Coordinates of N, CA and C in Angstrom, one line a residue:
M455 N -34.6 113.3 77.9 CA -35.9 112.7 78.0 C -35.7 111.2 77.8
T456 N -36.5 110.4 78.5 CA -36.4 108.9 78.4 C -37.4 108.5 77.3
Q457 N -37.4 107.1 77.0 CA -38.3 106.6 76.0 C -39.7 106.8 76.3
C458 N -40.0 106.9 77.7 CA -41.4 107.0 78.1 C -41.8 108.5 78.1
G459 N -40.9 109.4 77.8 CA -41.2 110.8 77.7 C -41.0 111.5 79.1
C460 N -40.5 110.7 80.1 CA -40.3 111.3 81.4 C -38.9 112.0 81.5
K461 N -38.8 113.1 82.1 CA -37.6 113.7 82.3 C -36.8 113.0 83.4
R462 N -35.6 112.6 83.2 CA -34.7 112.0 84.2 C -34.3 113.0 85.2
Q463 N -34.3 112.7 86.5 CA -33.9 113.7 87.5 C -32.4 113.8 87.5
P464 N -31.9 115.0 88.1 CA -30.5 115.1 88.4 C -30.1 114.0 89.3
H465 N -28.8 113.6 89.3 CA -28.4 112.4 90.1 C -27.5 112.8 91.2
L466 N -27.5 112.0 92.3 CA -26.7 112.1 93.4 C -25.5 111.2 93.4
G467 N -25.6 110.1 92.7 CA -24.6 109.1 92.7 C -23.8 109.1 91.4
N468 N -22.8 108.3 91.4 CA -21.9 108.2 90.2 C -21.7 106.8 89.9
K469 N -22.7 106.0 89.9 CA -22.6 104.5 89.7 C -22.7 104.2 88.3
G470 N -22.4 102.9 88.0 CA -22.5 102.4 86.7 C -23.8 101.9 86.4
R471 N -23.9 100.9 85.5 CA -25.2 100.4 85.1 C -25.5 99.0 85.7
W472 N -24.8 98.6 86.7 CA -25.0 97.4 87.4 C -25.3 97.7 88.9
I473 N -26.4 97.2 89.4 CA -26.8 97.3 90.8 C -26.6 96.0 91.5
S474 N -25.7 95.9 92.4 CA -25.5 94.6 93.1 C -26.6 94.4 94.1
K475 N -26.8 93.1 94.4 CA -27.9 92.8 95.4 C -27.6 93.4 96.7
K476 N -26.4 93.5 97.1 CA -26.0 94.2 98.4 C -26.4 95.6 98.4
D477 N -26.1 96.4 97.3 CA -26.4 97.8 97.2 C -28.0 97.9 97.2
F478 N -28.6 97.0 96.5 CA -30.1 97.1 96.4 C -30.7 96.9 97.7
K479 N -30.2 96.0 98.5 CA -30.8 95.7 99.8 C -30.7 96.9 100.8
L480 N -29.4 97.4 100.8 CA -29.2 98.5 101.7 C -30.0 99.8 101.3
L481 N -30.1 100.1 100.0 CA -31.0 101.2 99.6 C -32.4 100.9 99.9
K482 N -32.8 99.7 99.8 CA -34.2 99.4 100.0 C -34.5 99.5 101.5
M483 N -33.6 99.1 102.4 CA -33.8 99.3 103.8 C -33.9 100.8 104.2
I484 N -33.1 101.6 103.6 CA -33.1 103.0 103.8 C -34.5 103.6 103.4
F485 N -34.9 103.2 102.2 CA -36.2 103.6 101.7 C -37.3 103.2 102.7
V486 N -37.3 102.0 103.1 CA -38.4 101.6 104.1 C -38.3 102.4 105.4
A487 N -37.1 102.7 105.8 CA -37.0 103.6 107.0 C -37.6 105.0 106.8
Y488 N -37.4 105.5 105.6 CA -38.0 106.8 105.3 C -39.5 106.7 105.2
D489 N -40.1 105.6 104.7 CA -41.5 105.5 104.4 C -42.2 105.1 105.7
T490 N -42.4 106.1 106.5 CA -42.9 105.8 107.9 C -44.4 105.4 107.9
D491 N -45.2 105.8 106.9 CA -46.6 105.5 106.8 C -46.8 104.2 106.0
D492 N -45.7 103.6 105.5 CA -45.8 102.3 104.8 C -46.7 102.4 103.5
S493 N -46.6 103.6 102.8 CA -47.4 103.8 101.6 C -46.7 103.4 100.4
G494 N -45.4 103.1 100.4 CA -44.7 102.8 99.2 C -44.1 103.9 98.5
S495 N -44.2 105.1 99.1 CA -43.6 106.3 98.6 C -43.2 107.2 99.8
V496 N -42.3 108.1 99.6 CA -41.8 109.0 100.7 C -42.1 110.4 100.4
T497 N -42.8 111.1 101.3 CA -43.0 112.5 101.1 C -41.9 113.3 101.7
Y498 N -41.8 114.6 101.4 CA -40.8 115.4 101.9 C -40.9 115.5 103.5
Q499 N -42.1 115.5 104.0 CA -42.3 115.5 105.4 C -41.6 114.3 106.1
E500 N -41.8 113.1 105.5 CA -41.2 111.9 106.0 C -39.7 111.9 105.9
F501 N -39.2 112.4 104.7 CA -37.8 112.5 104.5 C -37.2 113.5 105.5
Q502 N -37.8 114.6 105.7 CA -37.3 115.6 106.7 C -37.3 115.1 108.1
K503 N -38.4 114.4 108.5 CA -38.5 113.9 109.8 C -37.4 112.9 110.2
R504 N -37.0 112.1 109.2 CA -36.0 111.1 109.4 C -34.7 111.8 109.9
F505 N -34.4 113.0 109.3 CA -33.2 113.7 109.6 C -33.4 114.6 110.8
S506 N -34.6 115.1 110.9 CA -34.8 116.1 112.0 C -34.8 115.3 113.4
D507 N -35.1 114.0 113.4 CA -35.1 113.3 114.6 C -33.7 113.1 115.2
N508 N -32.7 113.4 114.3 CA -31.3 113.4 114.7 C -30.9 114.7 115.5
P509 N -30.7 114.6 116.8 CA -30.4 115.8 117.6 C -29.2 116.6 117.2
E510 N -28.3 115.9 116.4 CA -27.1 116.6 116.0 C -27.3 117.4 114.7
L511 N -28.5 117.3 114.1 CA -28.8 118.0 112.9 C -28.9 119.5 113.1
N512 N -28.2 120.3 112.4 CA -28.4 121.8 112.5 C -29.5 122.2 111.7
V513 N -30.3 123.1 112.2 CA -31.5 123.6 111.5 C -31.1 124.3 110.2
T514 N -29.9 124.8 110.0 CA -29.5 125.4 108.8 C -29.4 124.4 107.7
M515 N -29.4 123.1 108.0 CA -29.3 122.1 106.9 C -30.6 121.8 106.2
L516 N -31.7 122.3 106.8 CA -33.0 122.0 106.2 C -33.1 122.5 104.7
P517 N -32.7 123.7 104.3 CA -32.7 124.0 102.9 C -32.0 123.0 102.0
S518 N -30.8 122.6 102.5 CA -30.1 121.6 101.7 C -30.9 120.3 101.6
M519 N -31.6 119.9 102.6 CA -32.4 118.7 102.6 C -33.5 118.8 101.5
A520 N -34.1 120.0 101.4 CA -35.1 120.3 100.4 C -34.6 120.1 99.0
N521 N -33.4 120.6 98.8 CA -32.7 120.5 97.5 C -32.4 119.0 97.2
I522 N -32.0 118.3 98.2 CA -31.7 116.8 98.0 C -33.0 116.1 97.6
F523 N -34.1 116.4 98.3 CA -35.3 115.7 98.1 C -35.8 116.1 96.7
E524 N -35.6 117.3 96.3 CA -36.1 117.7 94.9 C -35.3 116.9 93.9
Q525 N -34.1 116.6 94.1 CA -33.3 115.8 93.2 C -33.8 114.3 93.2
L526 N -34.2 113.8 94.3 CA -34.6 112.5 94.4 C -36.0 112.3 93.8
D527 N -36.8 113.3 94.0 CA -38.2 113.2 93.5 C -38.2 113.6 92.0
G528 N -37.9 112.5 91.2 CA -37.7 112.7 89.8 C -38.8 113.4 89.0
D529 N -40.1 113.0 89.3 CA -41.2 113.6 88.5 C -41.8 114.8 89.3
H530 N -41.2 115.2 90.4 CA -41.6 116.4 91.1 C -43.0 116.4 91.5
N531 N -43.5 115.3 91.9 CA -44.9 115.2 92.4 C -45.1 115.3 93.9
G532 N -43.9 115.5 94.6 CA -44.0 115.6 96.0 C -43.7 114.3 96.8
E533 N -43.5 113.2 96.0 CA -43.3 111.9 96.6 C -42.1 111.2 95.9
M534 N -41.3 110.6 96.7 CA -40.2 109.8 96.1 C -40.5 108.3 96.1
T535 N -40.4 107.7 95.0 CA -40.5 106.2 94.9 C -39.2 105.6 95.0
F536 N -39.2 104.3 95.2 CA -38.0 103.5 95.3 C -37.2 103.6 94.0
R537 N -37.9 103.5 92.9 CA -37.3 103.6 91.6 C -36.6 104.9 91.4
E538 N -37.2 106.0 91.9 CA -36.6 107.3 91.8 C -35.3 107.4 92.7
L539 N -35.3 106.7 93.8 CA -34.1 106.7 94.7 C -33.0 105.9 93.9
L540 N -33.3 104.8 93.3 CA -32.3 104.1 92.6 C -31.8 104.9 91.4
A541 N -32.7 105.6 90.7 CA -32.3 106.4 89.6 C -31.3 107.5 90.0
A542 N -31.5 108.1 91.2 CA -30.6 109.1 91.6 C -29.2 108.6 91.9
Y543 N -29.1 107.3 92.3 CA -27.8 106.8 92.6 C -27.2 106.0 91.4
Y544 N -28.0 105.7 90.5 CA -27.5 104.9 89.3 C -28.0 105.7 88.0
P545 N -27.5 106.9 87.8 CA -28.0 107.7 86.7 C -27.8 107.1 85.3
A546 N -26.8 106.1 85.2 CA -26.5 105.5 83.9 C -27.5 104.5 83.5
C547 N -28.3 104.0 84.5 CA -29.4 103.0 84.2 C -30.6 103.7 83.6
S548 N -31.1 103.1 82.6 CA -32.4 103.6 82.1 C -33.5 103.2 83.0
L549 N -34.7 103.8 82.9 CA -35.8 103.4 83.8 C -36.2 101.9 83.6
E550 N -36.1 101.5 82.3 CA -36.4 100.1 82.0 C -35.4 99.1 82.7
E551 N -34.1 99.5 82.8 CA -33.1 98.7 83.5 C -33.3 98.7 85.0
L552 N -33.7 99.9 85.5 CA -34.0 99.9 86.9 C -35.2 99.0 87.3
D553 N -36.2 99.0 86.4 CA -37.3 98.1 86.6 C -36.9 96.6 86.6
D554 N -36.0 96.3 85.7 CA -35.4 94.9 85.6 C -34.8 94.5 86.9
F555 N -34.0 95.5 87.5 CA -33.3 95.1 88.8 C -34.3 95.0 89.9
I556 N -35.4 95.8 89.9 CA -36.4 95.7 90.9 C -37.1 94.4 90.8
N557 N -37.4 94.0 89.6 CA -38.1 92.7 89.4 C -37.3 91.5 89.7
K558 N -35.9 91.7 89.5 CA -35.0 90.6 89.8 C -34.8 90.4 91.3
Y559 N -34.6 91.5 92.0 CA -34.3 91.5 93.4 C -35.5 91.6 94.4
D560 N -36.6 92.1 93.8 CA -37.7 92.4 94.7 C -39.0 92.0 93.9
P561 N -39.1 90.8 93.4 CA -40.2 90.4 92.5 C -41.6 90.6 93.0
R562 N -41.8 90.5 94.3 CA -43.1 90.7 94.9 C -43.4 92.1 95.3
G563 N -42.5 93.0 95.1 CA -42.7 94.4 95.5 C -42.4 94.6 96.9
R564 N -42.7 95.8 97.4 CA -42.4 96.1 98.8 C -43.3 95.5 99.8
W565 N -42.7 94.8 100.7 CA -43.5 94.3 101.9 C -43.7 95.4 102.9
S566 N -44.8 95.4 103.5 CA -45.0 96.4 104.6 C -44.2 96.0 105.8
E567 N -43.9 97.0 106.7 CA -43.1 96.7 107.9 C -43.9 95.7 108.8
Q568 N -45.3 95.8 108.8 CA -46.1 94.9 109.6 C -45.9 93.5 109.1
Q569 N -45.9 93.3 107.7 CA -45.8 92.0 107.2 C -44.4 91.4 107.5
S570 N -43.4 92.3 107.3 CA -42.0 91.8 107.6 C -41.9 91.4 109.0
E571 N -42.5 92.2 110.0 CA -42.4 91.8 111.4 C -43.1 90.5 111.6
K572 N -44.3 90.3 111.0 CA -45.1 89.1 111.2 C -44.3 87.9 110.7
Y573 N -43.6 88.0 109.6 CA -42.9 86.8 109.1 C -41.6 86.6 109.7
A574 N -41.0 87.7 110.3 CA -39.7 87.6 110.9 C -39.7 86.8 112.2
H575 N -40.8 86.9 113.0 CA -40.9 86.2 114.2 C -41.0 84.8 114.0
G576 N -40.1 84.0 114.6 CA -40.2 82.5 114.5 C -39.8 81.9 113.2
R577 N -39.3 82.7 112.3 CA -38.9 82.2 111.0 C -37.4 82.1 111.0
K578 N -36.9 81.0 110.3 CA -35.5 80.8 110.2 C -35.1 81.0 108.7
L579 N -33.8 81.4 108.6 CA -33.3 81.5 107.3 C -33.1 80.1 106.6
T580 N -33.3 80.0 105.3 CA -33.0 78.8 104.6 C -31.5 78.6 104.5
L581 N -31.1 77.3 104.2 CA -29.7 77.0 104.0 C -29.1 77.9 103.0
E582 N -29.8 78.1 101.9 CA -29.3 79.0 100.8 C -29.1 80.4 101.3
Q583 N -30.1 80.9 102.1 CA -30.0 82.3 102.6 C -28.8 82.4 103.6
E584 N -28.6 81.3 104.4 CA -27.5 81.3 105.3 C -26.1 81.4 104.6
E585 N -26.0 80.6 103.5 CA -24.8 80.6 102.7 C -24.6 81.9 102.0
E586 N -25.6 82.5 101.6 CA -25.5 83.8 100.9 C -25.1 84.9 101.9
L587 N -25.6 84.9 103.1 CA -25.2 85.9 104.1 C -23.8 85.7 104.5
E588 N -23.3 84.4 104.6 CA -21.9 84.2 105.0 C -21.0 84.8 103.9
A589 N -21.4 84.7 102.6 CA -20.6 85.3 101.6 C -20.7 86.8 101.6
L590 N -21.8 87.3 101.9 CA -22.0 88.7 102.0 C -21.2 89.3 103.2
M591 N -21.1 88.6 104.2 CA -20.3 89.0 105.4 C -18.9 89.2 105.0
M592 N -18.4 88.4 104.1 CA -17.0 88.5 103.7 C -16.7 89.8 103.0
T593 N -17.7 90.3 102.3 CA -17.5 91.5 101.5 C -17.4 92.7 102.4
F594 N -18.1 92.6 103.6 CA -18.1 93.7 104.6 C -16.8 93.6 105.5
D595 N -16.4 92.4 105.7 CA -15.3 92.2 106.7 C -14.0 92.4 105.9
L596 N -13.6 93.7 105.9 CA -12.4 94.1 105.1 C -11.1 93.6 105.6
N597 N -11.0 93.4 106.9 CA -9.7 93.0 107.5 C -9.7 91.5 107.8
S598 N -10.8 90.8 107.4 CA -10.9 89.3 107.5 C -10.7 88.8 108.9
D599 N -11.3 89.6 109.9 CA -11.2 89.1 111.3 C -12.4 88.4 111.7
G600 N -13.3 88.1 110.8 CA -14.5 87.3 111.1 C -15.7 88.0 111.6
V601 N -15.6 89.4 111.7 CA -16.7 90.2 112.2 C -16.8 91.4 111.3
C602 N -18.0 92.1 111.3 CA -18.2 93.3 110.6 C -18.2 94.4 111.6
S603 N -17.2 95.3 111.6 CA -17.2 96.4 112.5 C -18.1 97.5 112.1
R604 N -18.4 98.4 113.0 CA -19.2 99.6 112.7 C -18.5 100.4 111.6
S605 N -17.2 100.5 111.7 CA -16.5 101.4 110.7 C -16.5 100.7 109.3
E606 N -16.4 99.4 109.3 CA -16.5 98.7 108.0 C -17.9 98.9 107.4
M607 N -18.9 98.7 108.2 CA -20.3 99.0 107.7 C -20.4 100.4 107.2
A608 N -19.9 101.3 108.1 CA -20.1 102.8 107.7 C -19.4 103.1 106.4
L609 N -18.2 102.5 106.2 CA -17.4 102.8 105.1 C -18.1 102.4 103.8
Y610 N -18.7 101.2 103.8 CA -19.5 100.7 102.7 C -20.7 101.6 102.5
C611 N -21.4 101.8 103.6 CA -22.7 102.6 103.5 C -22.5 104.0 103.0
S612 N -21.3 104.6 103.3 CA -21.1 106.0 102.9 C -21.1 106.1 101.4
N613 N -20.8 105.1 100.7 CA -20.8 105.1 99.2 C -22.2 105.1 98.7
L614 N -23.2 104.8 99.5 CA -24.6 104.8 99.2 C -25.3 106.0 99.7
G615 N -24.5 106.9 100.4 CA -25.2 108.1 101.0 C -25.9 107.8 102.3
I616 N -25.6 106.6 102.9 CA -26.2 106.3 104.2 C -25.3 106.8 105.3
G617 N -25.9 107.6 106.2 CA -25.1 108.3 107.2 C -24.7 107.4 108.4
D618 N -23.7 107.9 109.1 CA -23.2 107.2 110.3 C -24.3 107.0 111.3
D619 N -25.3 108.0 111.4 CA -26.3 107.9 112.4 C -27.2 106.7 112.2
T620 N -27.5 106.4 110.9 CA -28.3 105.2 110.5 C -27.5 103.9 110.9
V621 N -26.2 103.9 110.6 CA -25.4 102.7 110.9 C -25.4 102.6 112.5
A622 N -25.3 103.7 113.2 CA -25.3 103.6 114.6 C -26.6 103.0 115.2
D623 N -27.7 103.4 114.5 CA -29.0 102.8 115.0 C -29.0 101.3 114.7
W624 N -28.5 100.9 113.6 CA -28.4 99.4 113.3 C -27.6 98.7 114.4
F625 N -26.5 99.2 114.7 CA -25.6 98.6 115.6 C -26.2 98.6 117.0
E626 N -26.9 99.7 117.4 CA -27.5 99.7 118.7 C -28.6 98.6 118.8
E627 N -29.2 98.3 117.7 CA -30.3 97.2 117.8 C -29.7 95.8 117.7
F628 N -28.7 95.7 116.8 CA -28.3 94.3 116.4 C -26.9 93.9 117.0
D629 N -26.2 94.8 117.5 CA -24.9 94.4 118.2 C -25.2 94.0 119.6
A630 N -25.6 92.8 119.8 CA -26.2 92.3 121.1 C -25.2 92.5 122.3
D631 N -23.9 92.3 122.1 CA -23.0 92.5 123.2 C -22.4 93.9 123.2
Q632 N -22.8 94.7 122.3 CA -22.4 96.1 122.2 C -20.8 96.3 122.3
N633 N -20.2 95.4 121.5 CA -18.7 95.5 121.4 C -18.2 96.2 120.1
G634 N -19.2 96.8 119.4 CA -18.8 97.6 118.2 C -18.7 96.8 116.9
T635 N -19.0 95.5 117.0 CA -18.9 94.6 115.8 C -20.2 93.7 115.7
L636 N -20.4 93.3 114.5 CA -21.5 92.2 114.3 C -20.7 90.9 114.0
D637 N -20.9 89.9 114.9 CA -20.4 88.6 114.5 C -21.3 88.0 113.5
M638 N -21.0 86.8 113.1 CA -21.8 86.1 112.1 C -23.3 86.0 112.5
Q639 N -23.5 85.6 113.7 CA -24.9 85.4 114.2 C -25.6 86.7 114.2
E640 N -25.0 87.8 114.7 CA -25.6 89.1 114.8 C -25.8 89.7 113.4
F641 N -24.9 89.4 112.5 CA -25.0 89.9 111.1 C -26.2 89.2 110.4
K642 N -26.4 87.9 110.6 CA -27.5 87.1 110.1 C -28.8 87.6 110.6
E643 N -28.8 87.9 111.9 CA -30.0 88.4 112.6 C -30.5 89.7 112.0
F644 N -29.5 90.6 111.7 CA -29.7 91.9 111.1 C -30.5 91.7 109.8
F645 N -30.1 90.8 109.0 CA -30.8 90.6 107.7 C -32.0 89.7 107.9
R646 N -32.0 88.8 108.8 CA -33.2 87.9 109.0 C -34.4 88.7 109.4
K647 N -34.2 89.7 110.3 CA -35.3 90.5 110.8 C -35.9 91.3 109.7
Q648 N -35.0 91.8 108.8 CA -35.5 92.7 107.7 C -36.1 91.9 106.6
W649 N -35.6 90.7 106.3 CA -36.0 90.1 105.0 C -36.4 88.6 105.1
T650 N -36.6 88.0 106.3 CA -37.0 86.7 106.4 C -38.3 86.5 105.7
G651 N -38.4 85.5 104.8 CA -39.6 85.3 104.1 C -39.7 86.1 102.8
D652 N -38.8 87.0 102.6 CA -38.8 87.9 101.4 C -37.8 87.3 100.4
P653 N -38.2 87.3 99.1 CA -37.3 86.7 98.1 C -36.0 87.4 97.8
W654 N -35.7 88.6 98.4 CA -34.5 89.3 98.1 C -33.3 88.4 98.4
L655 N -33.4 87.6 99.5 CA -32.3 86.8 99.9 C -32.1 85.6 99.0
S656 N -33.1 85.2 98.3 CA -33.0 83.9 97.6 C -33.1 84.1 96.1
S657 N -33.4 85.3 95.6 CA -33.6 85.5 94.2 C -32.2 85.7 93.5

């Protein structure tokens, strides 16, 4: 039991008590992708549809998906919040610590996809954001060849439970020349479209 009397959910991850900004951003993007109705929480139907849309998914996996969602839905009210998603991956963090990370990296709360799209068009990254993304690119670029390959992105994302199909979708959209890598410009565009105007990049 936590200090607030809430039962902590079983966990999927084996992380410590520190959430990096990079991990936070990636998990946030996955959460936004699940939350198709832009309500700020994810129902099992939304969670299931995200995977069911994948033609390679075998129908026998559906019971396992239900078990996974049950673990993610910490209070078992039928909806998963972003804090519950973080708690599943970072079980060592107290709920208060998770709130601190959310307030640090996402102080204004979740923007809707419509708002993100509105602010993304015609907006440029600030110099600070440009520099931060250049540093972030170096952490993904494991072989230091100046680009982020699909395999490098997939390797990092696998530690967060993000599947290859999601990474493939990202590359299909943002790998403009379809050469299997994101160069610096494509990498910046990837984050610019998601977070331009949002404090995640500058906090």
